[in-house]
Amino acid sequence: MATPLIQISGLEKAFSTNESWFSQWRFHQGKLKRHKDSVHALNGVNLTINQGETLCVVGETGCGKSTLARVIMGLTTPSAGEIHYLDQRIDQLNNRQRMFFRRRMQMVFQNPYASLNPRMTVYQTLSEPISFHNPQFSQAQVDEQIDELLESVGISASSSDRYPHEFSGGQRQRISLARALSVEPDFIVADEPLSALDVSVQAQVLNLMMDKQEERNLSYLFITHDLAVVEHFATRVAVMYLGRVCELAPTRTLFSAPKHPYTRALLSAIPRLDSNIAQPIRLIGEVPTPTEKPIGCVFQARCPYANQRCYEQSPAMVLQNDGSSVACHAIEEGRL
Amino acid sequence: MNLLSVSNLHVNFHTKERELAALIDVSFTLNRGERIAIVGESGAGKSVLGFSIVNLIGKPGYIESGSIKLENKELTKMNLRQLQEIRGKRIAMIFQDPMMTLNPVITIGDQLVETIRSHTKISYKDARNIAIEKLHHVQIASPERRFNQYPHELSGGMRQRVIIASVLLLNPDIIIADEPTTALDVTIQAEILQLLLAICRDNGVALVLISHDLGVVSKVAERTLVMYAGHIVEEGPTLEIINDPQHPYTQGLLNALPQMTLPGQRLNQIQGSMPSLAERPSGCAFHPRCPYATQKCREQQPRFIYSGVSSVACFLVEDMLNEFAEQDQEAN
């Protein structure tokens, strides 16, 4: 089997909530003790991303999907775990060493209104990464490449001296994509790139992303909460809950036979157009904030099938017959 | 008689250069206990329509002409005092972002009590009881404890429940919900929609749901209005509109949904984007993006005509209907 493009193992990230030294001291049983509070955004994530595939990560607000994207890109450092790009470890590099990988991996952010510099024209936005990563390019070569890029994302090259505010949301997101593509990466992380856009414009951006994937054999890590988009676009889907992947499956398998109780609830909640109204599976409560490292299954508090073992022991990912992997005691034991 | 009837409503925005029309000749009716939805992309004017029903559009927007009648009372001619009698008590609104709607420095209990006491003469204690009962009604666990909490202590879904409770306090006849679930997760969205639906059914409240999500609309509304660039372009029963859309824009909107295409195939996109108010095209506003546009569409504004089950403003449909009528005559 070919080496996966990105391999993530045991990734953890905790954000400290009392950073300052003074707020870390507490009285505990009559003694002054130092105590660090933290929110555990990622609790041991294992994932691989193969070349040319689209891995979609879905989950509710606060499940750690954006943190995962930022950690992979090196925008925040992980607390534990390893990230490999092909056969090189990339999670502990300094800025200088990372430069090479910045060229290979790019990111598209959620809000095209905030992620483009309002005081830079489209030309400036695009020329900066191109001339930075290709110092040997002449001015003419840079210009040529920018024109090509803009045409390829469906924006006329003549508008390259305009500012972001002169474009619509969809156009801005296409410029963001052009910026990510400008250094010719192999891998693009897209963090909710469609959620600020209208349905018809979503289709434009999604089509563009698929075209580019075909042209350049790109791999995507696509983070979203819109399951309709996932069904359409993903090769494989990872469902996250409270900083853990609870189900990982090929798209078709996940949508036809969801296994994990959380995935089932999530899929049943999509408002669909067809008229046979299936009752959504109601989840009790809301996503808790993981201030303590969870013992047992992360989904225990909301799971209708939880038993004593779920409270005590954390389930491992188990490969199923149809190619999906699920972390659930109930499925392992055949209760579900 | 209709509970609410909006007829020939024109809403303009005043700018230095000229008047920009945000709503053009909008008419619709709402019956008691009916649930309707207004759909369209951003910039279509759906929120402006929702706001103008209770005359909440702030400057530089204003209602240029037309009438909005609640039973037989004309809302456009009312002064602020009369309007305040209507707002909240007869027509209540739910906004998109629950964090922006609730005051962050007042406990949710006090906000609810304030709402009741500003409309009815009632003691704090009685108002508190009503508020707790309504919180209970929207399935908030331990409402007594929540009563004394601040908005930031609640989760997004819980806040939207509080808003729904506050809307119910005065037993309104109409609830206008402007994208009530857009800021929420799918699982929470499903719960809130079910709650909203149950409340409208149980209390006979009419609902105007403003949304861009056709999936959400199909679950809640009986009738749907599709808006484009300030016009209503199609109106009809929700199921009809979803299963057999007549207007090219509605067709485009539905076809653009990912579930309408096989996985991995290119999505059907509508070319271009919604025109801004200042750049409204001549004739039918949709013609630059319409695959069927003719010379007539570029020059004239189509009328709203009734075609079988839904009403559509499109020359394509009109011509087709005329052709059928001629054929019928010949056959006779």
XYZ file of C-alpha atoms in Angstrom:
668
model
C 0.000 0.000 0.000
C 1.222 3.470 -0.819
C 2.253 5.705 2.042
C -0.586 7.978 3.033
C -0.027 11.661 2.417
C -0.772 12.683 5.965
C -0.673 10.388 8.936
C -1.861 11.538 12.330
C -1.440 9.418 15.421
C -2.497 10.000 18.990
C -2.958 13.720 18.455
C -3.929 15.677 21.544
C -4.409 19.352 22.170
C -5.309 20.993 25.439
C -5.925 24.705 25.772
C -5.051 26.172 29.126
C -7.843 28.242 30.628
C -5.764 29.755 33.441
C -2.608 30.760 31.692
C -1.348 33.214 34.310
C 0.824 31.867 37.129
C -1.174 33.625 39.836
C -4.511 32.116 38.924
C -3.100 28.596 39.096
C -2.933 28.466 42.895
C -5.810 26.858 44.802
C -6.453 25.776 48.363
C -6.876 22.040 48.369
C -7.492 20.305 51.727
C -5.895 23.146 53.607
C -2.826 23.323 51.398
C -1.939 25.707 48.645
C -1.561 23.747 45.428
C -0.805 24.688 41.900
C -3.455 23.537 39.459
C -3.730 24.083 35.725
C -7.195 24.064 34.169
C -7.489 23.192 30.535
C -10.010 22.352 27.853
C -9.152 19.165 25.994
C -10.026 19.935 22.396
C -8.404 16.840 20.901
C -8.126 13.564 22.801
C -6.112 11.140 20.762
C -7.051 11.517 17.115
C -5.756 8.941 14.641
C -6.347 9.640 10.966
C -4.727 9.074 7.619
C -5.308 11.050 4.474
C -4.459 9.346 1.212
C -3.247 11.031 -1.915
C -6.033 12.406 -4.102
C -8.830 11.796 -1.651
C -11.215 14.070 0.187
C -11.515 13.353 3.850
C -14.452 15.161 5.401
C -14.536 15.803 9.114
C -18.012 16.380 10.527
C -19.264 17.091 14.005
C -21.057 19.667 16.097
C -19.672 22.940 17.376
C -16.961 22.331 19.924
C -16.006 18.821 18.817
C -12.505 19.939 17.892
C -12.718 19.849 14.120
C -11.278 23.326 13.587
C -8.553 22.642 16.148
C -7.625 19.533 14.191
C -7.254 21.629 11.034
C -5.130 24.231 12.771
C -2.885 21.647 14.401
C -2.281 19.859 11.106
C -1.383 23.154 9.454
C 0.970 23.991 12.289
C -0.977 27.080 13.318
C -1.073 25.707 16.868
C 1.245 23.126 18.342
C -0.186 19.817 19.564
C 0.151 18.803 23.232
C 0.953 15.231 22.278
C 0.962 12.961 19.257
C 2.607 12.927 15.873
C 1.817 14.224 12.414
C 3.657 12.827 9.420
C 3.724 14.236 5.923
C 4.665 11.297 3.700
C 7.543 9.981 5.816
C 8.582 13.148 7.602
C 7.421 14.235 10.995
C 6.131 17.788 10.817
C 4.584 18.644 14.170
C 7.738 19.856 15.883
C 9.347 21.956 13.205
C 10.450 25.523 13.640
C 9.267 28.178 11.215
C 12.254 27.846 8.934
C 11.964 24.069 8.636
C 8.237 24.342 8.138
C 8.594 26.610 5.133
C 8.927 23.685 2.742
C 5.712 22.167 4.063
C 3.841 25.451 3.945
C 4.274 25.213 0.234
C 2.887 21.689 0.131
C -0.077 22.326 2.451
C -2.428 25.283 2.292
C -5.558 26.316 4.076
C -8.864 27.909 3.054
C -10.692 29.568 5.918
C -14.348 29.806 6.789
C -15.064 33.459 6.365
C -13.952 34.981 3.079
C -14.765 38.411 4.496
C -12.167 38.045 7.249
C -9.480 35.911 5.645
C -8.544 38.289 2.835
C -6.612 41.392 3.751
C -8.964 44.300 2.997
C -6.078 46.652 2.254
C -4.408 44.445 -0.340
C -5.609 44.167 -3.911
C -6.206 40.723 -5.344
C -2.949 41.087 -7.257
C -0.996 41.803 -4.067
C -2.726 38.974 -2.199
C -1.724 36.488 -4.862
C 1.709 37.821 -5.797
C 3.019 37.652 -2.236
C 2.981 33.858 -1.857
C 4.083 33.286 -5.452
C 7.149 35.496 -5.328
C 7.982 34.403 -1.768
C 8.079 30.724 -2.602
C 9.531 31.207 -6.078
C 12.266 33.820 -5.662
C 13.683 32.890 -9.065
C 10.545 34.134 -10.857
C 10.739 37.329 -12.848
C 7.986 39.915 -12.486
C 6.539 38.866 -15.823
C 6.377 35.234 -14.732
C 4.577 36.182 -11.525
C 2.073 38.281 -13.461
C 1.466 35.484 -15.889
C 0.841 33.001 -13.129
C -1.608 35.334 -11.366
C -3.590 35.848 -14.559
C -3.709 32.119 -15.110
C -4.818 31.461 -11.527
C -7.587 34.030 -11.594
C -8.924 32.741 -14.900
C -8.879 29.208 -13.534
C -11.085 30.146 -10.596
C -13.474 32.054 -12.829
C -12.479 35.615 -12.037
C -11.436 37.836 -14.928
C -7.765 38.762 -14.787
C -8.660 42.387 -15.448
C -10.122 42.696 -11.949
C -6.828 41.869 -10.262
C -6.293 45.470 -9.133
C -9.544 45.475 -7.165
C -9.893 45.145 -3.400
C -11.749 42.295 -1.610
C -14.738 44.471 -0.712
C -15.514 44.883 -4.394
C -16.265 41.171 -4.737
C -19.219 39.091 -3.619
C -18.899 36.348 -0.992
C -18.605 33.570 -3.546
C -16.009 35.455 -5.544
C -14.022 36.134 -2.385
C -14.024 32.464 -1.468
C -12.780 31.696 -4.980
C -9.974 34.218 -4.489
C -9.100 32.501 -1.193
C -8.908 29.238 -3.074
C -6.745 30.868 -5.752
C -4.430 32.085 -3.000
C -4.169 28.572 -1.578
C -3.514 27.161 -5.047
C -0.936 29.830 -5.914
C 1.971 27.850 -4.425
C 0.831 24.623 -6.067
C 0.198 22.546 -2.947
C -0.638 18.825 -2.764
C -2.907 19.164 0.188
C -5.547 21.734 1.120
C -7.267 22.037 4.456
C -10.636 23.746 4.067
C -12.294 24.799 7.306
C -16.018 25.292 6.630
C -15.364 27.049 3.315
C -19.030 27.061 2.308
C -20.880 27.998 5.456
C -20.853 31.752 4.768
C -22.249 31.264 1.262
C -25.674 30.905 -0.343
C -26.819 27.607 -1.853
C -26.291 28.580 -5.483
C -22.887 30.088 -4.710
C -21.949 27.043 -2.619
C -22.447 24.959 -5.746
C -20.054 27.223 -7.697
C -17.286 26.930 -5.092
C -17.780 23.197 -4.592
C -17.612 22.601 -8.362
C -14.430 24.619 -8.526
C -12.862 22.600 -5.721
C -13.749 19.349 -7.471
C -12.332 20.597 -10.793
C -9.060 21.549 -9.143
C -8.839 18.205 -7.433
C -9.150 16.462 -10.766
C -6.641 18.771 -12.489
C -3.929 18.663 -9.860
C -4.593 15.454 -7.923
C -5.143 17.471 -4.759
C -6.035 15.950 -1.416
C -8.514 17.747 0.772
C -9.244 17.748 4.436
C -12.695 19.257 4.353
C -14.246 20.377 7.584
C -17.940 21.031 7.612
C -21.165 20.534 9.498
C -23.259 20.361 6.334
C -23.882 16.659 5.777
C -25.454 17.141 2.344
C -22.162 18.558 1.101
C -20.271 15.697 2.731
C -22.391 13.082 1.012
C -21.664 14.697 -2.295
C -18.020 15.548 -2.001
C -16.220 13.210 0.393
C -14.274 10.045 -0.316
C -14.215 9.122 3.348
C -15.879 10.714 6.347
C -14.619 11.043 9.898
C -17.251 11.821 12.516
C -15.815 13.632 15.512
C -17.226 14.006 18.973
C -15.506 15.768 21.874
C -12.037 15.570 20.410
C -12.190 11.960 19.269
C -13.014 10.299 16.002
C -15.949 8.010 16.723
C -16.589 6.701 13.225
C -14.500 6.649 10.084
C -16.023 5.217 6.939
C -16.219 5.500 3.156
C -18.955 8.019 2.325
C -21.395 5.589 0.746
C -21.104 3.182 3.680
C -21.524 5.910 6.267
C -24.686 7.306 4.731
C -26.305 3.962 3.954
C -25.342 2.219 7.178
C -24.283 4.597 9.945
C -23.145 2.630 12.979
C -22.110 4.768 15.896
C -25.125 6.034 17.877
C -23.884 9.589 17.432
C -23.574 9.233 13.659
C -27.098 7.829 13.530
C -28.480 10.791 15.438
C -26.519 13.251 13.328
C -27.728 11.769 10.058
C -31.340 11.585 11.172
C -31.284 15.285 12.036
C -30.581 16.526 8.490
C -33.662 18.313 7.187
C -34.267 16.530 3.897
C -36.492 17.590 1.044
C -38.375 14.330 0.597
C -41.728 14.281 2.264
C -41.504 11.062 4.310
C -40.663 12.687 7.583
C -38.444 10.441 9.652
C -38.384 11.478 13.284
C -34.928 12.660 14.193
C -33.302 10.614 16.928
C -33.335 12.996 19.856
C -30.124 13.381 21.738
C -30.446 14.287 25.361
C -28.506 17.339 26.422
C -25.843 19.204 24.526
C -22.165 18.828 23.777
C -20.354 19.223 27.107
C -17.166 21.242 27.366
C -14.328 18.796 27.964
C -12.544 20.427 30.892
C -11.640 17.046 32.352
C -9.982 14.403 30.271
C -12.901 12.045 29.662
C -12.839 8.605 31.236
C -14.686 6.035 29.185
C -16.530 6.771 25.969
C -16.804 10.485 25.094
C -20.404 10.071 24.004
C -21.595 8.321 27.209
C -23.550 11.286 28.592
C -25.840 11.535 25.568
C -25.849 7.946 24.393
C -29.096 5.966 24.768
C -27.180 2.667 24.712
C -24.541 3.468 27.337
C -23.827 0.826 29.959
C -21.366 0.536 32.828
C -18.463 -0.381 30.554
C -18.974 2.817 28.527
C -18.460 4.883 31.675
C -15.249 3.118 32.609
C -13.421 2.118 29.493
C -12.686 4.120 26.410
C -13.661 2.241 23.222
C -11.028 1.651 20.546
C -11.587 1.993 16.812
C -12.600 -1.420 15.489
C -12.633 -2.216 11.792
C -16.007 -3.519 10.628
C -16.765 -5.911 7.777
C -17.881 -3.165 5.397
C -14.708 -1.113 5.702
C -15.803 1.373 8.327
C -14.171 1.744 11.720
C -16.255 2.507 14.774
C -15.318 3.252 18.353
C -18.287 1.936 20.330
C -18.628 -0.761 22.973
C -22.254 -1.406 22.063
C -21.307 -2.322 18.496
C -18.321 -4.340 19.610
C -20.494 -6.343 21.973
C -23.235 -6.728 19.394
C -25.770 -4.845 21.524
C -26.477 -2.482 18.646
C -60.932 36.965 6.782
C -57.175 36.815 6.507
C -55.217 37.367 9.665
C -52.523 39.310 7.881
C -52.681 40.708 4.392
C -49.838 42.527 2.721
C -50.699 44.167 -0.568
C -48.572 45.995 -3.127
C -45.874 46.701 -0.589
C -42.965 48.845 -1.784
C -40.014 49.393 0.526
C -37.219 51.764 -0.440
C -33.847 52.634 0.933
C -32.883 56.258 0.784
C -29.347 57.029 -0.385
C -27.589 60.218 -1.382
C -27.839 59.498 -5.097
C -31.245 57.904 -5.428
C -33.939 55.732 -3.929
C -33.144 52.018 -3.995
C -36.079 49.655 -4.068
C -35.696 46.694 -1.692
C -39.210 45.333 -2.020
C -41.267 45.789 -5.161
C -44.978 45.134 -5.252
C -45.023 42.379 -2.666
C -48.421 40.904 -1.819
C -49.350 37.896 0.240
C -51.833 36.793 2.862
C -51.570 34.728 5.993
C -54.459 32.885 7.617
C -54.924 32.158 11.274
C -52.734 29.226 12.320
C -51.064 28.933 8.926
C -47.317 28.379 8.542
C -45.644 30.037 5.580
C -42.009 30.307 4.580
C -40.115 32.979 2.705
C -37.036 31.627 0.909
C -34.357 33.154 -1.246
C -30.655 33.939 -1.266
C -29.093 36.701 0.771
C -30.034 40.049 -0.666
C -33.404 38.835 -1.928
C -35.255 41.026 0.558
C -36.688 38.313 2.783
C -35.509 39.875 6.025
C -36.636 43.330 4.915
C -40.078 41.865 4.316
C -40.099 40.260 7.774
C -39.018 43.477 9.425
C -41.428 45.680 7.508
C -44.438 43.625 8.642
C -43.988 45.046 12.129
C -42.653 48.283 10.713
C -39.229 47.663 12.180
C -37.148 48.772 9.222
C -34.864 51.481 10.422
C -33.508 54.425 8.495
C -32.591 54.785 5.677
C -35.302 52.256 4.822
C -38.969 53.203 4.705
C -42.279 51.865 3.441
C -42.959 53.795 0.278
C -46.440 52.554 -0.486
C -48.738 49.612 -0.034
C -50.646 48.310 2.910
C -50.124 45.783 5.683
C -53.321 44.840 7.455
C -53.614 42.850 10.629
C -57.249 41.788 10.518
C -58.655 45.222 9.692
C -56.036 47.413 11.301
C -53.649 49.157 8.955
C -50.115 48.774 10.351
C -48.342 51.165 8.007
C -50.325 54.166 9.264
C -49.863 53.494 12.964
C -47.817 55.685 15.263
C -45.120 54.256 17.515
C -47.426 53.863 20.484
C -50.021 51.909 18.586
C -47.299 49.793 16.999
C -45.884 48.863 20.370
C -49.273 47.473 21.281
C -49.024 45.187 18.262
C -45.359 44.225 18.492
C -44.802 41.349 20.843
C -48.441 41.075 21.773
C -49.979 40.275 18.396
C -46.920 39.793 16.186
C -43.697 38.538 17.752
C -40.298 38.114 16.165
C -37.468 35.599 16.565
C -34.127 36.711 15.210
C -31.213 34.765 13.839
C -28.616 35.172 16.528
C -29.908 34.441 20.025
C -26.837 36.005 21.637
C -27.569 39.329 19.957
C -31.228 39.263 20.903
C -30.760 38.685 24.613
C -29.283 41.423 26.749
C -26.005 40.035 28.110
C -26.071 41.990 31.379
C -29.601 41.120 32.535
C -30.665 37.673 33.742
C -32.968 35.861 31.371
C -35.667 35.833 34.046
C -35.682 39.608 34.346
C -35.814 39.962 30.583
C -38.855 37.710 30.398
C -40.608 39.465 33.277
C -39.885 42.843 31.743
C -41.529 41.725 28.512
C -44.698 40.666 30.299
C -44.888 43.696 32.569
C -44.442 46.184 29.751
C -47.623 44.890 28.145
C -49.805 43.879 31.087
C -50.330 45.261 34.585
C -49.225 42.337 36.709
C -47.077 41.805 39.797
C -43.481 40.629 39.524
C -44.362 37.388 41.234
C -47.185 36.548 38.840
C -45.029 37.500 35.869
C -42.291 35.244 37.217
C -44.708 32.346 37.395
C -45.804 32.890 33.808
C -42.173 33.124 32.679
C -41.216 29.890 34.438
C -44.226 28.134 33.009
C -43.241 29.217 29.494
C -39.629 28.151 30.051
C -40.996 24.795 31.095
C -43.136 24.783 27.973
C -40.082 25.093 25.703
C -38.503 22.097 27.456
C -35.856 23.865 29.464
C -34.774 21.652 32.320
C -34.985 23.209 35.826
C -36.428 26.577 34.720
C -36.264 27.991 38.281
C -32.485 27.791 38.191
C -32.211 29.068 34.616
C -34.435 32.005 35.522
C -31.590 33.605 37.476
C -28.851 32.890 34.947
C -27.300 35.208 32.401
C -27.420 34.501 28.645
C -23.721 33.564 28.488
C -24.331 30.699 30.900
C -26.633 28.996 28.401
C -25.703 27.116 25.242
C -26.799 28.297 21.800
C -29.754 25.936 21.571
C -30.876 26.827 25.082
C -30.724 30.554 24.276
C -32.909 30.067 21.234
C -35.371 28.200 23.464
C -35.417 31.145 25.847
C -36.180 33.435 22.904
C -39.039 31.188 21.847
C -40.325 31.265 25.425
C -40.149 35.055 25.443
C -42.085 35.177 22.210
C -44.787 32.971 23.701
C -45.204 35.094 26.840
C -47.911 37.299 25.408
C -49.660 34.635 23.318
C -49.178 36.298 19.930
C -51.202 35.457 16.813
C -48.211 35.563 14.488
C -44.578 34.608 15.009
C -42.081 35.890 12.487
C -38.919 33.782 12.684
C -35.955 35.186 10.763
C -33.500 32.319 10.167
C -34.110 30.937 13.672
C -31.806 27.918 13.296
C -29.007 29.189 11.076
C -26.612 29.701 13.988
C -27.256 26.221 15.435
C -25.915 22.706 14.899
C -28.009 20.201 12.925
C -29.023 18.148 15.944
C -30.096 21.266 17.865
C -31.723 22.654 14.728
C -33.931 19.574 14.477
C -35.045 20.014 18.085
C -35.788 23.717 17.737
C -37.776 23.173 14.543
C -39.857 20.466 16.172
C -40.471 22.712 19.141
C -41.500 25.630 16.951
C -43.797 23.396 14.934
C -45.413 21.912 18.037
C -45.963 25.334 19.566
C -47.601 26.715 16.440
C -49.843 23.666 16.104
C -50.873 23.531 19.745
C -51.631 27.219 20.160
C -52.924 27.978 16.686
C -50.183 30.526 16.094
C -49.416 31.561 12.520
C -45.756 31.361 11.547
C -43.748 33.279 8.985
C -40.461 31.414 8.630
C -37.677 33.234 6.832
C -34.970 30.856 5.686
C -32.525 30.084 2.932
C -32.581 26.364 3.694
C -35.196 24.544 1.614
C -34.769 21.434 3.738
C -35.834 23.349 6.844
C -38.712 24.976 4.998
C -40.038 21.657 3.748
C -40.274 20.386 7.311
C -42.197 23.324 8.734
C -44.145 25.411 6.251
C -47.392 24.650 4.488
C -46.970 27.395 1.922
C -43.796 28.898 0.487
C -42.975 32.238 -1.098
C -39.791 32.409 -3.167
C -38.177 35.819 -3.368
C -35.639 37.171 -5.811
C -34.286 40.728 -5.885
C -37.225 42.218 -4.010
C -39.957 40.414 -5.913
C -41.949 37.374 -5.000
C -41.333 35.134 -7.988
C -43.244 32.033 -6.954
C -45.833 31.171 -4.368
C -47.584 27.936 -3.611
C -47.921 24.896 -1.347
C -44.454 23.869 -0.117
C -44.636 20.334 -1.426
C -45.707 21.536 -4.868
C -42.880 24.031 -5.016
C -40.308 21.443 -4.013
C -41.581 18.674 -6.237
C -42.558 20.744 -9.250
C -40.941 24.186 -9.215
C -42.170 26.451 -12.031
C -39.927 29.497 -11.904
C -36.414 29.016 -13.323
C -34.958 30.556 -10.157
C -36.746 28.102 -7.874
C -35.629 25.295 -10.161
C -32.052 26.547 -9.995
C -32.181 26.884 -6.231
C -33.397 23.315 -5.809
C -31.051 21.864 -8.402
C -28.061 23.504 -6.724
C -28.575 21.393 -3.608
C -25.915 18.675 -3.336
C -28.494 15.946 -2.804
C -29.941 16.667 -6.263
C -26.798 15.383 -7.982
C -25.124 12.011 -7.826
C -22.126 12.020 -5.497
C -18.941 13.117 -7.214
C -20.744 14.752 -10.157
C -20.610 18.480 -10.839
C -23.340 20.395 -9.064
C -25.837 22.404 -11.075
C -24.939 25.954 -10.273
C -26.890 29.088 -11.140
C -24.558 31.325 -13.119
C -23.707 34.713 -11.656
C -24.993 36.097 -8.399
C -27.880 38.088 -6.958
C -27.757 41.691 -8.238
C -27.283 44.426 -5.658
C -30.079 46.933 -5.133
C -28.271 49.562 -7.168
C -27.740 47.299 -10.181
C -31.191 45.872 -10.690
C -31.504 44.564 -14.248
C -34.338 45.778 -16.490
C -37.381 43.626 -17.088
C -37.433 40.390 -15.134
C -34.703 40.771 -12.512
C -33.625 37.158 -12.977
C -32.999 37.359 -16.737
C -29.162 37.704 -16.638
C -28.938 34.367 -14.800
C -31.864 32.648 -16.471
C -31.129 29.933 -19.050
C -34.468 30.569 -20.807
C -34.360 34.377 -21.008
C -35.801 35.957 -24.148
C -35.920 39.511 -25.460
C -39.264 40.000 -23.751
C -37.753 39.071 -20.362
C -35.108 41.758 -20.775
C -37.652 44.476 -21.466
C -40.782 43.753 -19.479
C -41.585 42.859 -15.931
C -43.593 39.608 -15.816
C -46.925 39.634 -13.990
C -47.775 37.254 -11.211
C -50.077 34.610 -12.668
C -51.804 31.603 -11.277
C -50.738 28.338 -12.886
C -52.586 25.335 -11.568
C -51.354 25.004 -8.023
C -48.867 27.796 -7.547
C -48.507 31.378 -8.717
C -45.471 32.327 -10.774
C -44.053 35.526 -12.207
C -42.364 34.302 -15.380
C -43.000 34.864 -19.089
C -41.961 31.307 -19.840
C -44.787 29.916 -17.747
C -47.210 32.575 -18.948
C -46.524 31.812 -22.610
C -46.879 28.122 -21.962
C -50.236 28.649 -20.273
C -51.423 30.876 -23.119
C -50.449 28.209 -25.612
C -52.414 25.596 -23.717
C -55.423 27.880 -23.603
C -55.263 28.417 -27.379
C -54.989 24.714 -27.992
C -58.007 24.163 -25.799
C -60.020 26.719 -27.753
C -59.054 25.144 -31.059
C -60.013 21.745 -29.790
C -63.423 23.054 -28.796
